[in-house]
């Protein structure tokens, strides 16, 4: 009986071991891979764009009906005012200037008060059926200004649901945008530093380049061997530096290139000048100034001012992209260019700030070494 039980357990164990893994493990693996991809450099870019598009659809669905309703109310209010003015003129068979002027002025004041109240409630002066602020392009631009914390203020939600969704949308979107700027700015800084180093640093004949010297060798195995007929494979100079006795048998091999960084060898530091970073930022702002000046009819100074205020996320709101960005003609092309300008520009600014920060820190450390405040040992500990 005991043998039969053991055989049955072995059979059941072998059957169970031959089964495939349960689908739960596959789901976990797929979710883990998907999460890792979404938080990679490419995944973050797609995640930010997709999150902005989702916000554009949500805010358009929430705010566009309210905007159309307000435009209809203002249209009805204007028509009623015109009818009342006609009634005033019709009732006065003989037009007396003082009486007609007094009644018409009172009616216009009433209309002005109602119009100001409608503007505070979200009316933007456009007729019912015309292109509204909360079109897809306008909602996309609003979503982008929310997660980038620019906040122009020219367009804002008026409904309760719109305000609530804006709060939740910003809580999730702002950290996502900061993560995007941190990762993309870091990879752009590394790429630019590498390209700048390849273009502007020393040739392969530089003494700092890799060379095969005593430090580039590793003692792999040492065996005590007292046989006099056995000779050491090391050269005399290498033998003295490695403190190896002639009696010992040593097998050595060259260290792979990946392990050179662990040795005393140090690469030359690539330093990007601050002036170059400033030139990049000024060039990018100037290019955007030309584009927005052509679209909006601004001067070059106003376009530069708008680009700087936007890319620095100050967002005063005195100059904002107007009807030309959200109009019918070429709206999608202008939307794509404007959105790409904001996303790429903020990542470029983050890259320049990263490079400038490293350069400033290096200059401060050099100044501290000259003065005697910072020692080389302290600096090495900080780098480690």
Short mmCIF file of N, CA and C in Angstrom, two decimals, residues 125-203:
data_model
loop_
_atom_site.label_atom_id
_atom_site.label_comp_id
_atom_site.label_asym_id
_atom_site.label_seq_id
_atom_site.Cartn_x
_atom_site.Cartn_y
_atom_site.Cartn_z
N UNK A 125 -18.24 85.71 -27.23
CA UNK A 125 -18.57 86.66 -28.28
C UNK A 125 -18.84 86.05 -29.64
N UNK A 126 -18.84 84.72 -29.74
CA UNK A 126 -19.08 84.07 -31.03
C UNK A 126 -20.54 83.67 -31.16
N UNK A 127 -21.01 83.70 -32.41
CA UNK A 127 -22.39 83.37 -32.68
C UNK A 127 -22.63 81.87 -32.56
N UNK A 128 -23.88 81.52 -32.35
CA UNK A 128 -24.26 80.12 -32.28
C UNK A 128 -24.06 79.47 -33.65
N UNK A 129 -23.38 78.33 -33.68
CA UNK A 129 -23.07 77.65 -34.93
C UNK A 129 -21.70 77.96 -35.48
N UNK A 130 -21.05 79.01 -34.97
CA UNK A 130 -19.68 79.32 -35.42
C UNK A 130 -18.69 78.41 -34.69
N UNK A 131 -17.41 78.56 -35.05
CA UNK A 131 -16.36 77.76 -34.40
C UNK A 131 -16.24 78.21 -32.95
N UNK A 132 -16.36 77.27 -32.02
CA UNK A 132 -16.37 77.57 -30.60
C UNK A 132 -14.99 77.36 -29.99
N UNK A 133 -14.83 77.87 -28.78
CA UNK A 133 -13.57 77.66 -28.07
C UNK A 133 -13.33 76.19 -27.77
N UNK A 134 -14.37 75.48 -27.37
CA UNK A 134 -14.22 74.10 -26.95
C UNK A 134 -14.37 73.15 -28.12
N UNK A 135 -13.72 73.48 -29.25
CA UNK A 135 -13.56 72.49 -30.30
C UNK A 135 -12.49 71.49 -29.87
N UNK A 136 -12.23 70.49 -30.72
CA UNK A 136 -11.24 69.49 -30.33
C UNK A 136 -9.86 70.12 -30.20
N UNK A 137 -9.51 71.01 -31.14
CA UNK A 137 -8.19 71.64 -31.08
C UNK A 137 -8.07 72.54 -29.85
N UNK A 138 -9.14 73.30 -29.55
CA UNK A 138 -9.10 74.15 -28.36
C UNK A 138 -9.03 73.35 -27.08
N UNK A 139 -9.78 72.23 -27.01
CA UNK A 139 -9.74 71.37 -25.83
C UNK A 139 -8.39 70.68 -25.69
N UNK A 140 -7.77 70.32 -26.82
CA UNK A 140 -6.45 69.70 -26.78
C UNK A 140 -5.42 70.69 -26.22
N UNK A 141 -5.49 71.93 -26.70
CA UNK A 141 -4.57 72.94 -26.21
C UNK A 141 -4.80 73.23 -24.73
N UNK A 142 -6.07 73.21 -24.31
CA UNK A 142 -6.36 73.42 -22.89
C UNK A 142 -5.79 72.28 -22.04
N UNK A 143 -5.96 71.04 -22.50
CA UNK A 143 -5.44 69.89 -21.76
C UNK A 143 -3.92 69.97 -21.63
N UNK A 144 -3.27 70.41 -22.70
CA UNK A 144 -1.82 70.53 -22.67
C UNK A 144 -1.36 71.62 -21.71
N UNK A 145 -2.09 72.73 -21.67
CA UNK A 145 -1.72 73.80 -20.74
C UNK A 145 -2.00 73.43 -19.29
N UNK A 146 -2.91 72.49 -19.06
CA UNK A 146 -3.19 72.06 -17.68
C UNK A 146 -2.05 71.21 -17.16
N UNK A 147 -1.63 70.19 -17.91
CA UNK A 147 -0.62 69.27 -17.40
C UNK A 147 0.78 69.89 -17.44
N UNK A 148 0.98 70.93 -18.27
CA UNK A 148 2.27 71.62 -18.26
C UNK A 148 2.30 72.79 -17.29
N UNK A 149 1.20 73.03 -16.59
CA UNK A 149 1.05 74.12 -15.60
C UNK A 149 1.26 75.49 -16.22
N UNK A 150 1.01 75.64 -17.52
CA UNK A 150 1.10 76.96 -18.15
C UNK A 150 -0.09 77.81 -17.75
N UNK A 151 -1.31 77.29 -17.98
CA UNK A 151 -2.52 77.95 -17.52
C UNK A 151 -2.70 79.37 -18.04
N UNK A 152 -2.99 79.51 -19.34
CA UNK A 152 -3.19 80.85 -19.90
C UNK A 152 -4.35 81.58 -19.24
N UNK A 153 -5.46 80.89 -19.05
CA UNK A 153 -6.61 81.52 -18.42
C UNK A 153 -7.63 82.06 -19.41
N UNK A 154 -7.31 82.01 -20.71
CA UNK A 154 -8.28 82.51 -21.69
C UNK A 154 -9.44 81.54 -21.89
N UNK A 155 -9.23 80.29 -21.58
CA UNK A 155 -10.28 79.29 -21.67
C UNK A 155 -10.26 78.48 -20.38
N UNK A 156 -11.41 78.32 -19.79
CA UNK A 156 -11.51 77.64 -18.50
C UNK A 156 -12.86 76.94 -18.42
N UNK A 157 -12.94 75.86 -17.67
CA UNK A 157 -14.23 75.16 -17.54
C UNK A 157 -15.24 75.98 -16.75
N UNK A 158 -16.51 75.89 -17.16
CA UNK A 158 -17.59 76.63 -16.50
C UNK A 158 -18.59 75.72 -15.80
N UNK A 159 -18.62 74.47 -16.20
CA UNK A 159 -19.55 73.53 -15.57
C UNK A 159 -18.91 72.92 -14.33
N UNK A 160 -19.75 72.42 -13.44
CA UNK A 160 -19.24 71.78 -12.22
C UNK A 160 -18.44 70.51 -12.55
N UNK A 161 -18.95 69.72 -13.48
CA UNK A 161 -18.25 68.51 -13.86
C UNK A 161 -16.92 68.84 -14.54
N UNK A 162 -16.90 69.91 -15.32
CA UNK A 162 -15.65 70.31 -15.96
C UNK A 162 -14.59 70.72 -14.95
N UNK A 163 -14.99 71.42 -13.92
CA UNK A 163 -14.04 71.83 -12.87
C UNK A 163 -13.53 70.62 -12.09
N UNK A 164 -14.45 69.68 -11.79
CA UNK A 164 -14.04 68.48 -11.05
C UNK A 164 -13.08 67.62 -11.87
N UNK A 165 -13.38 67.46 -13.17
CA UNK A 165 -12.51 66.66 -14.03
C UNK A 165 -11.15 67.35 -14.20
N UNK A 166 -11.13 68.67 -14.23
CA UNK A 166 -9.86 69.39 -14.32
C UNK A 166 -8.97 69.11 -13.11
N UNK A 167 -9.56 69.08 -11.94
CA UNK A 167 -8.78 68.80 -10.72
C UNK A 167 -8.16 67.40 -10.79
N UNK A 168 -8.99 66.41 -11.11
CA UNK A 168 -8.49 65.03 -11.19
C UNK A 168 -7.48 64.88 -12.32
N UNK A 169 -7.77 65.52 -13.45
CA UNK A 169 -6.89 65.44 -14.61
C UNK A 169 -5.53 66.05 -14.31
N UNK A 170 -5.50 67.15 -13.59
CA UNK A 170 -4.23 67.80 -13.24
C UNK A 170 -3.46 66.99 -12.21
N UNK A 171 -4.15 66.38 -11.26
CA UNK A 171 -3.48 65.58 -10.23
C UNK A 171 -2.69 64.43 -10.85
N UNK A 172 -3.26 63.81 -11.89
CA UNK A 172 -2.58 62.71 -12.55
C UNK A 172 -1.61 63.22 -13.62
N UNK A 173 -2.00 64.26 -14.35
CA UNK A 173 -1.23 64.69 -15.50
C UNK A 173 0.04 65.45 -15.16
N UNK A 174 0.02 66.26 -14.11
CA UNK A 174 1.21 67.06 -13.78
C UNK A 174 2.39 66.17 -13.38
N UNK A 175 2.23 65.17 -12.49
CA UNK A 175 3.37 64.27 -12.24
C UNK A 175 3.82 63.51 -13.48
N UNK A 176 2.87 63.15 -14.35
CA UNK A 176 3.24 62.47 -15.58
C UNK A 176 4.09 63.38 -16.47
N UNK A 177 3.73 64.64 -16.56
CA UNK A 177 4.52 65.58 -17.36
C UNK A 177 5.89 65.81 -16.74
N UNK A 178 5.97 65.91 -15.42
CA UNK A 178 7.26 66.07 -14.77
C UNK A 178 8.15 64.85 -15.01
N UNK A 179 7.56 63.66 -14.97
CA UNK A 179 8.33 62.45 -15.26
C UNK A 179 8.81 62.45 -16.70
N UNK A 180 7.95 62.90 -17.61
CA UNK A 180 8.33 63.00 -19.02
C UNK A 180 9.49 63.97 -19.21
N UNK A 181 9.40 65.15 -18.59
CA UNK A 181 10.46 66.15 -18.74
C UNK A 181 11.76 65.66 -18.13
N UNK A 182 11.68 64.97 -16.98
CA UNK A 182 12.90 64.48 -16.33
C UNK A 182 13.60 63.43 -17.18
N UNK A 183 12.86 62.45 -17.67
CA UNK A 183 13.46 61.37 -18.44
C UNK A 183 13.93 61.83 -19.81
N UNK A 184 13.07 62.56 -20.52
CA UNK A 184 13.44 63.00 -21.86
C UNK A 184 14.56 64.04 -21.79
N UNK A 185 14.49 64.95 -20.81
CA UNK A 185 15.57 65.91 -20.66
C UNK A 185 16.90 65.26 -20.35
N UNK A 186 16.88 64.21 -19.53
CA UNK A 186 18.12 63.50 -19.18
C UNK A 186 18.70 62.78 -20.38
N UNK A 187 17.86 62.07 -21.15
CA UNK A 187 18.37 61.34 -22.31
C UNK A 187 18.84 62.30 -23.40
N UNK A 188 18.15 63.44 -23.56
CA UNK A 188 18.61 64.44 -24.53
C UNK A 188 19.95 65.04 -24.10
N UNK A 189 20.11 65.29 -22.79
CA UNK A 189 21.37 65.84 -22.29
C UNK A 189 22.52 64.86 -22.53
N UNK A 190 22.29 63.57 -22.25
CA UNK A 190 23.33 62.58 -22.48
C UNK A 190 23.67 62.45 -23.97
N UNK A 191 22.64 62.47 -24.80
CA UNK A 191 22.88 62.35 -26.25
C UNK A 191 23.63 63.57 -26.77
N UNK A 192 23.21 64.75 -26.34
CA UNK A 192 23.88 65.97 -26.81
C UNK A 192 25.32 66.02 -26.31
N UNK A 193 25.54 65.61 -25.06
CA UNK A 193 26.90 65.60 -24.52
C UNK A 193 27.78 64.61 -25.29
N UNK A 194 27.20 63.47 -25.66
CA UNK A 194 27.97 62.47 -26.41
C UNK A 194 28.32 63.01 -27.80
N UNK A 195 27.35 63.61 -28.48
CA UNK A 195 27.61 64.15 -29.82
C UNK A 195 28.62 65.29 -29.74
N UNK A 196 28.45 66.16 -28.76
CA UNK A 196 29.38 67.27 -28.60
C UNK A 196 30.79 66.76 -28.28
N UNK A 197 30.85 65.71 -27.46
CA UNK A 197 32.15 65.14 -27.13
C UNK A 197 32.83 64.49 -28.32
N UNK A 198 32.04 63.83 -29.18
CA UNK A 198 32.61 63.20 -30.36
C UNK A 198 33.09 64.23 -31.37
N UNK A 199 32.42 65.38 -31.41
CA UNK A 199 32.77 66.39 -32.39
C UNK A 199 33.90 67.31 -31.93
N UNK A 200 33.97 67.57 -30.63
CA UNK A 200 34.86 68.63 -30.15
C UNK A 200 35.99 68.15 -29.27
N UNK A 201 36.05 66.87 -28.88
CA UNK A 201 37.11 66.43 -27.97
C UNK A 201 38.26 65.84 -28.75
N UNK A 202 39.17 65.15 -28.02
CA UNK A 202 40.45 64.75 -28.57
C UNK A 202 40.34 63.56 -29.51
N UNK A 203 41.46 63.34 -30.22
CA UNK A 203 41.58 62.26 -31.18
C UNK A 203 41.90 60.95 -30.46
#
